[in-house]
Amino acid sequence: MAIITLTTDLGITDSYLASVKGAIYSQLKEVKVIDISNHIDPFNIQQAAYILRNCFKDFPSGTIHLISVDDELAINKEHIAVKANNHYFIGADNGFFSLLFNDLKPEKIVKLNISLTTNCMTFAAKNIFAPAACHLARGGTMEIIGTPIDDFEVKKMELKAVLQKDMIRGSVIYVDHYGNAITNIKKDEFEKVQKGRSFTILFGREDEMITELSTKYKDVSTAEKLALFGENNQLQIAINKGQASKLLGLKLHEIIRIEFK
Amino acid sequence: MAIITLTTDLGITDSYLASVKGAIYSQLKEVKVIDISNHIDPFNIQQAAYILRNCFKDFPSGTIHLISVDDELAINKEHIAVKANNHYFIGADNGFFSLLFNDLKPEKIVKLNISLTTNCMTFAAKNIFAPAACHLARGGTMEIIGTPIDDFEVKKMELKAVLQKDMIRGSVIYVDHYGNAITNIKKDEFEKVQKGRSFTILFGREDEMITELSTKYKDVSTAEKLALFGENNQLQIAINKGQASKLLGLKLHEIIRIEFK
Amino acid sequence: MAIITLTTDLGITDSYLASVKGAIYSQLKEVKVIDISNHIDPFNIQQAAYILRNCFKDFPSGTIHLISVDDELAINKEHIAVKANNHYFIGADNGFFSLLFNDLKPEKIVKLNISLTTNCMTFAAKNIFAPAACHLARGGTMEIIGTPIDDFEVKKMELKAVLQKDMIRGSVIYVDHYGNAITNIKKDEFEKVQKGRSFTILFGREDEMITELSTKYKDVSTAEKLALFGENNQLQIAINKGQASKLLGLKLHEIIRIEFK
């Protein structure tokens, strides 16, 4: 049974999300529709890309990911379907895919040409993405629903950490609901610069510092701060059983520096 | 596989919603239970009816919709099952169905007579509606679980827009989570009064006005206000990528006037 | 088709919950994953135990309940799987199970020894509990995934109501999203002390009192207070269509006294 996931800013209080699910089940009964998140901040493609990038590989090969964030059709913001890493992605080409595929090479991209069965141009998730997803879930080819795009360019839009000989300078790119501040500093980058040296992680007014890495939150006492590379191999600053973001002032875009000596 | 949808004020933080789902799956394994919304404001049958009315037709024929809002049994507030438009609806006859079936004719209505398997009278969704829904999902008839009601009267409870020769006067009946203010002014009513004439949509202190209809949000620039008939053919006042309700003071029940000339 | 339920503090805004679901469906396609609640307050095992205890019996026999709250492995906080009442439970032995099994005898308990397929020690729900749950869902035995524990002791951690000859003294142990204040005073305890006598339920500054039990909320007028034994046979103080917790000051841990005469 095919799986269709939803990453949307549709919320869960209105009828919109239910309409999308109803439309999918009306077209294809034997399918599993799984919510990734329907709580993306309206129009926040960065957040949507971060969340989907961190979990899509946990789903089976062939899963179809429907993304409905800022998806109203516009000139230069076409609706596309993408195959990458043996998963399918359907959404608007509004910059989201460049964020999602930061280090992933799409295998195939088509511009959707599903004819609208409605005059309503404001609900692509239901009227365009759901039929496209059902088509792929039935085993249909991408060529049937779209025109191949050959010159799709993944723009490197993500703000990367700056690596120097004795220093890494990154920033907080996501705060999760535990208050963990996740940075754009990656494990392999860290190790390349570190070369086994000791280091100091600095942030805030730079009187906060961490000089070692933890492997789990409980490596430090309750309410103590720590740094670890999480499941996604990105450095996060956390507090064991506490809200690091609030308590350490680590909001989105805050700077994190690591000095090596 | 049958589909049972849930429209409830049970919330998603307590055990109640899980109990309803558990009860359904205990009685019928091969069923899909889909949340429409479990975030209805407690006892708000207007909101529940608005949301379900806007999406139930997106589900396949034969879908069973379980509604648990203000559903405690009371004299003159009986539990009923309704067939309409080839969908089934199960809930309390507390005014909800008159709101839901505003312009829909129920085909059949029964008063539920499922004997309680519990002494608990406060949890109809689990103890009464779930067994009734499972019965229908198995293909059982309405007559088995209830006594036909012949004299059910759909009371016209919804506040309709007032149509005059040169003016329509409606109000905001729902604000979605994007902040779009949805009114009770319908597309066909608008066109009947308009007869091709130009118009001005007025609201707030009446210094806010809109003189044309958009077909999508992006027809205007970011942060500009607009009016469009959405998927449900009701006029909404919106701001492209902004919260119209907050920024324009368009709360629930606010008046919208349209003047034609 | 097996059912796996989720009771977690993972929230629904990050990628974590989706990763757990993806991991389950990647290992076992024919399974139903049902959310009990993913809104447990971070690390609040009392809340998680209360919610799961109130609804797990509504699910079919053989259901597998995955609990992810404060589940990071630590010395003396091992990961376990438990069979009780013909249901399976997988989580961390951090006190949660003593709260859950307050009056239930576990049939079998194993300490999980699933080898980690990842270096990430911070995501037990995905890396340890999901594989264990899928193993049980496939019909596998507990012995394959763990080492039997014989000396597991259910510590009586729950604060019980104090029963005296003419008085019961309990407290609010949960406030639901309607604002109903649920106490630890149980129906059978109440009846044992009452012996048919009249009584007064006192709380707050003790000028609030209730002298009879209701069987449903609507037994009293809208906005009136009432006391009833709910579905879980625990006494709750409520207001018909109102927020008892707020209006009567019945927060968590507030004392409720019942005097009999």
Coordinates of N, CA and C in Angstrom, one line a residue, chain A residues 67-138:
Chain A
I67 N 3.8 18.5 -0.5 CA 4.2 19.7 0.2 C 3.3 20.9 -0.2
S68 N 2.5 21.4 0.8 CA 1.7 22.5 0.5 C 2.0 23.7 1.4
V69 N 2.9 24.5 0.9 CA 3.3 25.7 1.6 C 3.6 26.7 0.6
D70 N 2.9 27.8 0.6 CA 3.1 28.9 -0.4 C 3.0 28.3 -1.8
D71 N 1.9 27.6 -2.1 CA 1.9 26.8 -3.3 C 0.9 27.4 -4.4
E72 N 0.5 28.6 -4.2 CA -0.4 29.2 -5.2 C 0.5 29.4 -6.5
L73 N -0.1 28.9 -7.6 CA 0.6 29.0 -8.9 C 0.9 30.5 -9.2
A74 N 2.1 30.7 -9.8 CA 2.4 32.1 -10.2 C 3.5 31.9 -11.3
I75 N 3.7 33.0 -12.0 CA 4.7 33.0 -13.1 C 6.0 32.7 -12.4
N76 N 6.8 31.8 -12.8 CA 8.1 31.4 -12.2 C 7.9 30.7 -10.9
K77 N 6.7 30.3 -10.6 CA 6.5 29.5 -9.4 C 5.6 28.3 -9.8
E78 N 6.2 27.5 -10.6 CA 5.3 26.4 -11.1 C 5.2 25.2 -10.2
H79 N 4.2 24.4 -10.4 CA 4.0 23.2 -9.6 C 4.9 22.0 -10.3
I80 N 5.6 21.3 -9.4 CA 6.5 20.3 -10.0 C 6.4 19.0 -9.2
A81 N 6.8 17.9 -9.8 CA 7.0 16.7 -9.1 C 8.5 16.3 -9.3
V82 N 9.1 15.8 -8.2 CA 10.5 15.5 -8.3 C 10.7 14.1 -7.8
K83 N 11.6 13.4 -8.4 CA 12.1 12.1 -7.9 C 13.5 12.2 -7.4
A84 N 13.7 11.9 -6.2 CA 15.1 12.0 -5.6 C 15.2 10.9 -4.6
N85 N 16.4 10.3 -4.6 CA 16.7 9.3 -3.5 C 15.6 8.2 -3.4
N86 N 14.9 8.0 -4.6 CA 13.8 7.0 -4.6 C 12.6 7.4 -3.9
H87 N 12.4 8.7 -3.6 CA 11.2 9.2 -3.0 C 10.7 10.2 -4.0
Y88 N 9.3 10.5 -3.9 CA 8.7 11.5 -4.8 C 8.3 12.7 -4.0
F89 N 8.4 13.8 -4.6 CA 8.0 15.1 -3.9 C 7.2 15.9 -4.8
I90 N 6.0 16.4 -4.3 CA 5.1 17.2 -5.2 C 4.9 18.5 -4.4
G91 N 5.1 19.6 -5.1 CA 4.9 20.9 -4.5 C 5.1 22.0 -5.5
A92 N 5.3 23.2 -4.9 CA 5.5 24.4 -5.8 C 7.0 24.7 -5.8
D93 N 7.4 25.1 -7.0 CA 8.8 25.5 -7.2 C 9.1 26.9 -6.7
N94 N 8.9 27.1 -5.4 CA 9.0 28.5 -4.8 C 10.3 28.6 -4.0
G95 N 11.3 27.8 -4.3 CA 12.5 27.8 -3.5 C 12.6 26.7 -2.5
F96 N 11.4 26.1 -2.2 CA 11.4 25.0 -1.3 C 12.3 23.8 -1.7
F97 N 12.3 23.5 -3.0 CA 13.1 22.3 -3.4 C 14.6 22.6 -3.3
S98 N 15.0 23.8 -3.6 CA 16.4 24.1 -3.4 C 16.9 23.9 -2.0
L99 N 16.0 24.3 -1.1 CA 16.3 24.1 0.3 C 16.3 22.6 0.7
L100 N 15.3 21.9 0.2 CA 15.2 20.5 0.5 C 16.4 19.7 0.0
F101 N 16.8 20.0 -1.3 CA 17.8 19.2 -2.0 C 19.2 19.7 -1.8
N102 N 19.4 20.4 -0.8 CA 20.7 21.1 -0.5 C 21.8 20.2 -0.9
D103 N 21.8 18.9 -0.4 CA 22.9 18.0 -0.8 C 22.4 16.7 -1.4
L104 N 21.3 16.8 -2.2 CA 20.7 15.7 -2.7 C 20.5 16.0 -4.2
K105 N 20.8 15.0 -5.1 CA 20.7 15.2 -6.5 C 19.3 14.7 -7.0
P106 N 18.4 15.5 -7.5 CA 17.2 15.0 -8.0 C 17.4 14.2 -9.2
E107 N 16.7 13.1 -9.4 CA 16.9 12.2 -10.5 C 16.0 12.6 -11.7
K108 N 14.8 13.2 -11.4 CA 13.9 13.5 -12.4 C 13.0 14.6 -11.9
I109 N 12.7 15.6 -12.8 CA 11.8 16.6 -12.4 C 10.8 16.9 -13.5
V110 N 9.5 17.0 -13.2 CA 8.5 17.4 -14.2 C 7.7 18.5 -13.7
K111 N 7.3 19.4 -14.7 CA 6.4 20.4 -14.4 C 5.0 19.9 -14.6
L112 N 4.2 20.0 -13.5 CA 2.8 19.4 -13.5 C 1.9 20.0 -14.6
N113 N 1.2 19.2 -15.3 CA 0.2 19.8 -16.3 C -1.1 19.1 -16.1
I114 N -1.5 18.8 -14.9 CA -2.8 18.2 -14.6 C -3.8 19.3 -14.8
S115 N -4.8 19.0 -15.6 CA -5.8 20.1 -15.9 C -6.7 20.2 -14.6
L116 N -7.0 21.4 -14.3 CA -7.8 21.7 -13.1 C -9.2 21.2 -13.4
T117 N -9.8 20.5 -12.3 CA -11.1 20.1 -12.4 C -12.0 21.1 -11.7
T118 N -11.5 22.2 -11.4 CA -12.2 23.2 -10.6 C -11.8 24.6 -11.1
N119 N -12.6 25.6 -10.8 CA -12.2 27.0 -11.1 C -11.4 27.6 -10.0
C120 N -11.3 26.9 -8.9 CA -10.7 27.4 -7.7 C -9.2 27.3 -7.9
M121 N -8.5 28.4 -7.9 CA -7.1 28.5 -8.1 C -6.3 28.6 -6.8
T122 N -7.0 28.5 -5.7 CA -6.3 28.8 -4.4 C -6.1 27.5 -3.6
F123 N -6.4 26.4 -4.1 CA -6.3 25.2 -3.3 C -5.5 24.1 -4.1
A124 N -4.3 24.4 -4.4 CA -3.5 23.4 -5.2 C -3.3 22.1 -4.5
A125 N -3.2 22.1 -3.2 CA -3.0 20.8 -2.5 C -4.1 19.8 -2.8
K126 N -5.3 20.3 -2.8 CA -6.4 19.4 -3.1 C -6.6 19.2 -4.6
N127 N -6.6 20.3 -5.4 CA -7.0 20.2 -6.8 C -5.9 19.7 -7.7
I128 N -4.6 19.9 -7.3 CA -3.5 19.6 -8.2 C -2.6 18.5 -7.6
F129 N -2.1 18.8 -6.4 CA -1.2 17.9 -5.8 C -1.8 16.5 -5.4
A130 N -3.0 16.5 -4.9 CA -3.6 15.2 -4.5 C -3.8 14.3 -5.7
P131 N -4.4 14.8 -6.9 CA -4.4 13.9 -8.0 C -3.1 13.4 -8.5
A132 N -2.1 14.3 -8.5 CA -0.8 13.9 -8.9 C -0.2 12.9 -8.0
A133 N -0.4 13.0 -6.7 CA 0.1 12.1 -5.7 C -0.6 10.7 -5.9
C134 N -1.9 10.7 -6.2 CA -2.6 9.5 -6.4 C -2.2 8.8 -7.6
H135 N -1.9 9.6 -8.7 CA -1.4 9.0 -9.9 C -0.1 8.2 -9.6
L136 N 0.9 8.9 -8.9 CA 2.1 8.2 -8.6 C 1.9 7.0 -7.7
A137 N 1.0 7.2 -6.7 CA 0.7 6.1 -5.8 C 0.2 4.8 -6.5
R138 N -0.5 5.1 -7.6 CA -1.0 3.9 -8.4 C 0.0 3.3 -9.2

